[in-house]
Amino acid sequence: MLPRRRPNAHEAPVKLDSRSRKEIYETIQTHEEIKLRLKSYYDREIEEVVTQIRRNYEIELQETEAEFMTKKEVLDASLNRVLMSKILADAFQSKWTDLEQFSMAVQQGGVLDANQNKVFMNKILADAFQFKCTDLEQFSTTIHNSGTSDVVCLSNDE
């Protein structure tokens, strides 16, 4: 720091007052500029940290959502298989007498060829599905939307 110089006696007090005011003004200006620069650095750094935190949580949220969707698809497929199994079980139970007759025919030597067996089984399944699902279109939409290939749609035409 520079030593303060003593005013000369011949310098006018007005001139000294003007210099003092100018120095005070410049000091205040410099201080304000430093404060603004520091505030700007502060705001920028806070924004960078907030952006990084948001990015991290967005990635975490996307990963969680993907895990959920995968698990939901697996559970939906499992539920559809259970429902299809229940429908088939109910169908076979409702047609048990037909199966017993078929079994008795086989035991008595009246063996059906492969085509007759297929027609017989398709009829049993088609009748059972028709019995359980009054609206086959709704049923096939449900099957189509399930995304599983575990179920074969049968028609009464066979």
mmCIF file of C-alpha atoms in Angstrom:
data_model
loop_
_atom_site.group_PDB
_atom_site.id
_atom_site.type_symbol
_atom_site.label_atom_id
_atom_site.label_comp_id
_atom_site.label_asym_id
_atom_site.label_seq_id
_atom_site.Cartn_x
_atom_site.Cartn_y
_atom_site.Cartn_z
ATOM 1 C CA MET A 1 0.000 0.000 0.000
ATOM 2 C CA LEU A 2 1.220 3.410 -0.887
ATOM 3 C CA PRO A 3 1.877 5.860 1.868
ATOM 4 C CA ARG A 4 -0.614 8.618 2.039
ATOM 5 C CA ARG A 5 0.745 11.842 0.988
ATOM 6 C CA ARG A 6 0.156 14.905 2.958
ATOM 7 C CA PRO A 7 -1.670 17.657 1.251
ATOM 8 C CA ASN A 8 0.392 20.631 0.386
ATOM 9 C CA ALA A 9 -0.623 23.827 1.946
ATOM 10 C CA HIS A 10 -0.996 25.428 -1.425
ATOM 11 C CA GLU A 11 -3.516 22.769 -2.671
ATOM 12 C CA ALA A 12 -7.032 23.905 -2.406
ATOM 13 C CA PRO A 13 -9.297 22.082 0.016
ATOM 14 C CA VAL A 14 -11.906 21.741 -2.746
ATOM 15 C CA LYS A 15 -9.469 19.770 -4.855
ATOM 16 C CA LEU A 16 -8.702 17.462 -1.928
ATOM 17 C CA ASP A 17 -12.404 16.936 -1.338
ATOM 18 C CA SER A 18 -12.903 16.072 -5.000
ATOM 19 C CA ARG A 19 -10.120 13.479 -4.940
ATOM 20 C CA SER A 20 -11.493 11.908 -1.775
ATOM 21 C CA ARG A 21 -14.952 11.658 -3.264
ATOM 22 C CA LYS A 22 -13.568 10.161 -6.476
ATOM 23 C CA GLU A 23 -11.599 7.557 -4.517
ATOM 24 C CA ILE A 24 -14.664 6.655 -2.436
ATOM 25 C CA TYR A 25 -16.775 6.370 -5.602
ATOM 26 C CA GLU A 26 -14.213 4.110 -7.332
ATOM 27 C CA THR A 27 -13.909 1.931 -4.224
ATOM 28 C CA ILE A 28 -17.684 1.502 -4.054
ATOM 29 C CA GLN A 29 -17.828 0.711 -7.802
ATOM 30 C CA THR A 30 -15.081 -1.911 -7.501
ATOM 31 C CA HIS A 31 -16.796 -3.451 -4.488
ATOM 32 C CA GLU A 32 -20.149 -3.636 -6.335
ATOM 33 C CA GLU A 33 -18.500 -5.242 -9.392
ATOM 34 C CA ILE A 34 -16.829 -7.874 -7.203
ATOM 35 C CA LYS A 35 -20.152 -8.619 -5.473
ATOM 36 C CA LEU A 36 -21.939 -8.983 -8.839
ATOM 37 C CA ARG A 37 -19.202 -11.265 -10.194
ATOM 38 C CA LEU A 38 -19.323 -13.446 -7.061
ATOM 39 C CA LYS A 39 -23.129 -13.622 -7.244
ATOM 40 C CA SER A 40 -22.881 -14.623 -10.895
ATOM 41 C CA TYR A 41 -20.356 -17.395 -10.079
ATOM 42 C CA TYR A 42 -22.559 -18.517 -7.210
ATOM 43 C CA ASP A 43 -25.704 -18.660 -9.368
ATOM 44 C CA ARG A 44 -23.891 -20.481 -12.183
ATOM 45 C CA GLU A 45 -22.417 -23.073 -9.820
ATOM 46 C CA ILE A 46 -25.767 -23.647 -8.085
ATOM 47 C CA GLU A 47 -27.452 -24.121 -11.477
ATOM 48 C CA GLU A 48 -24.796 -26.645 -12.559
ATOM 49 C CA VAL A 49 -25.272 -28.654 -9.360
ATOM 50 C CA VAL A 50 -29.071 -28.556 -9.674
ATOM 51 C CA THR A 51 -28.838 -29.647 -13.322
ATOM 52 C CA GLN A 52 -26.590 -32.574 -12.397
ATOM 53 C CA ILE A 53 -28.937 -33.650 -9.588
ATOM 54 C CA ARG A 54 -31.944 -33.468 -11.937
ATOM 55 C CA ARG A 55 -30.086 -35.481 -14.578
ATOM 56 C CA ASN A 56 -29.145 -38.169 -12.032
ATOM 57 C CA TYR A 57 -32.700 -38.516 -10.738
ATOM 58 C CA GLU A 58 -34.152 -38.498 -14.259
ATOM 59 C CA ILE A 59 -31.879 -41.415 -15.188
ATOM 60 C CA GLU A 60 -32.839 -43.223 -11.986
ATOM 61 C CA LEU A 61 -36.531 -42.604 -12.691
ATOM 62 C CA GLN A 62 -36.208 -43.976 -16.244
ATOM 63 C CA GLU A 63 -34.437 -47.107 -14.969
ATOM 64 C CA THR A 64 -37.126 -47.632 -12.320
ATOM 65 C CA GLU A 65 -39.863 -47.173 -14.925
ATOM 66 C CA ALA A 66 -38.204 -49.702 -17.260
ATOM 67 C CA GLU A 67 -37.896 -52.252 -14.438
ATOM 68 C CA PHE A 68 -41.552 -51.716 -13.532
ATOM 69 C CA MET A 69 -42.739 -52.157 -17.123
ATOM 70 C CA THR A 70 -40.703 -55.359 -17.517
ATOM 71 C CA LYS A 71 -42.070 -56.800 -14.280
ATOM 72 C CA LYS A 72 -45.622 -55.732 -15.188
ATOM 73 C CA GLU A 73 -45.357 -57.445 -18.588
ATOM 74 C CA VAL A 74 -44.132 -60.648 -16.935
ATOM 75 C CA LEU A 75 -46.943 -60.521 -14.362
ATOM 76 C CA ASP A 76 -49.558 -59.766 -17.039
ATOM 77 C CA ALA A 77 -48.342 -62.685 -19.160
ATOM 78 C CA SER A 78 -48.412 -64.949 -16.115
ATOM 79 C CA LEU A 79 -51.921 -63.807 -15.222
ATOM 80 C CA ASN A 80 -53.093 -64.426 -18.791
ATOM 81 C CA ARG A 81 -51.637 -67.948 -18.701
ATOM 82 C CA VAL A 82 -53.406 -68.593 -15.393
ATOM 83 C CA LEU A 83 -56.695 -67.309 -16.808
ATOM 84 C CA MET A 84 -56.295 -69.414 -19.955
ATOM 85 C CA SER A 85 -55.498 -72.455 -17.832
ATOM 86 C CA LYS A 86 -58.601 -71.809 -15.739
ATOM 87 C CA ILE A 87 -60.733 -71.481 -18.861
ATOM 88 C CA LEU A 88 -59.291 -74.711 -20.245
ATOM 89 C CA ALA A 89 -59.778 -76.473 -16.916
ATOM 90 C CA ASP A 90 -63.386 -75.308 -16.773
ATOM 91 C CA ALA A 91 -63.855 -76.352 -20.390
ATOM 92 C CA PHE A 92 -62.491 -79.826 -19.780
ATOM 93 C CA GLN A 93 -64.498 -80.137 -16.584
ATOM 94 C CA SER A 94 -67.713 -79.123 -18.355
ATOM 95 C CA LYS A 95 -66.979 -81.584 -21.157
ATOM 96 C CA TRP A 96 -65.740 -84.385 -18.883
ATOM 97 C CA THR A 97 -68.602 -86.639 -19.895
ATOM 98 C CA ASP A 98 -67.585 -86.281 -23.554
ATOM 99 C CA LEU A 99 -64.020 -87.192 -22.595
ATOM 100 C CA GLU A 100 -65.228 -90.197 -20.619
ATOM 101 C CA GLN A 101 -67.214 -91.330 -23.648
ATOM 102 C CA PHE A 102 -64.154 -90.832 -25.821
ATOM 103 C CA SER A 103 -62.044 -92.824 -23.375
ATOM 104 C CA MET A 104 -64.604 -95.616 -23.271
ATOM 105 C CA ALA A 105 -64.725 -95.711 -27.076
ATOM 106 C CA VAL A 106 -60.939 -96.020 -27.208
ATOM 107 C CA GLN A 107 -60.957 -98.789 -24.586
ATOM 108 C CA GLN A 108 -63.642 -100.699 -26.480
ATOM 109 C CA GLY A 109 -61.538 -100.745 -29.590
ATOM 110 C CA GLY A 110 -63.195 -97.867 -31.380
ATOM 111 C CA VAL A 111 -59.904 -96.014 -31.848
ATOM 112 C CA LEU A 112 -60.257 -92.780 -33.794
ATOM 113 C CA ASP A 113 -57.733 -91.832 -36.432
ATOM 114 C CA ALA A 114 -55.623 -88.681 -35.903
ATOM 115 C CA ASN A 115 -57.951 -86.434 -37.914
ATOM 116 C CA GLN A 116 -61.064 -87.602 -36.040
ATOM 117 C CA ASN A 117 -59.236 -87.132 -32.733
ATOM 118 C CA LYS A 118 -58.267 -83.564 -33.742
ATOM 119 C CA VAL A 119 -61.825 -82.724 -34.805
ATOM 120 C CA PHE A 120 -63.199 -84.171 -31.559
ATOM 121 C CA MET A 121 -60.745 -82.234 -29.352
ATOM 122 C CA ASN A 122 -61.283 -78.994 -31.331
ATOM 123 C CA LYS A 123 -65.033 -79.363 -30.910
ATOM 124 C CA ILE A 124 -64.673 -79.870 -27.171
ATOM 125 C CA LEU A 125 -62.415 -76.832 -26.845
ATOM 126 C CA ALA A 126 -64.521 -74.649 -29.138
ATOM 127 C CA ASP A 127 -67.706 -75.572 -27.280
ATOM 128 C CA ALA A 128 -66.035 -74.892 -23.963
ATOM 129 C CA PHE A 129 -64.693 -71.524 -25.095
ATOM 130 C CA GLN A 130 -68.096 -70.604 -26.471
ATOM 131 C CA PHE A 131 -69.642 -71.646 -23.162
ATOM 132 C CA LYS A 132 -67.149 -69.629 -21.076
ATOM 133 C CA CYS A 133 -66.920 -66.574 -23.368
ATOM 134 C CA THR A 134 -70.253 -65.402 -24.637
ATOM 135 C CA ASP A 135 -68.530 -62.825 -26.792
ATOM 136 C CA LEU A 136 -65.771 -64.597 -28.756
ATOM 137 C CA GLU A 137 -64.669 -61.319 -30.286
ATOM 138 C CA GLN A 138 -63.982 -59.919 -26.821
ATOM 139 C CA PHE A 139 -62.172 -63.140 -25.940
ATOM 140 C CA SER A 140 -59.954 -63.019 -29.035
ATOM 141 C CA THR A 141 -59.206 -59.342 -28.345
ATOM 142 C CA THR A 142 -58.152 -60.317 -24.831
ATOM 143 C CA ILE A 143 -55.951 -63.089 -26.224
ATOM 144 C CA HIS A 144 -54.467 -60.759 -28.840
ATOM 145 C CA ASN A 145 -53.727 -58.035 -26.270
ATOM 146 C CA SER A 146 -52.109 -60.467 -23.849
ATOM 147 C CA GLY A 147 -49.164 -60.887 -26.184
ATOM 148 C CA THR A 148 -48.821 -64.578 -25.403
ATOM 149 C CA SER A 149 -48.681 -67.352 -27.954
ATOM 150 C CA ASP A 150 -49.751 -69.990 -25.442
ATOM 151 C CA VAL A 151 -53.346 -70.076 -26.705
ATOM 152 C CA VAL A 152 -54.559 -71.384 -30.046
ATOM 153 C CA CYS A 153 -57.865 -69.972 -31.272
ATOM 154 C CA LEU A 154 -60.176 -72.653 -32.560
ATOM 155 C CA SER A 155 -63.251 -72.279 -34.703
ATOM 156 C CA ASN A 156 -66.417 -74.350 -34.867
ATOM 157 C CA ASP A 157 -65.879 -74.952 -38.607
ATOM 158 C CA GLU A 158 -63.415 -77.813 -38.131
#
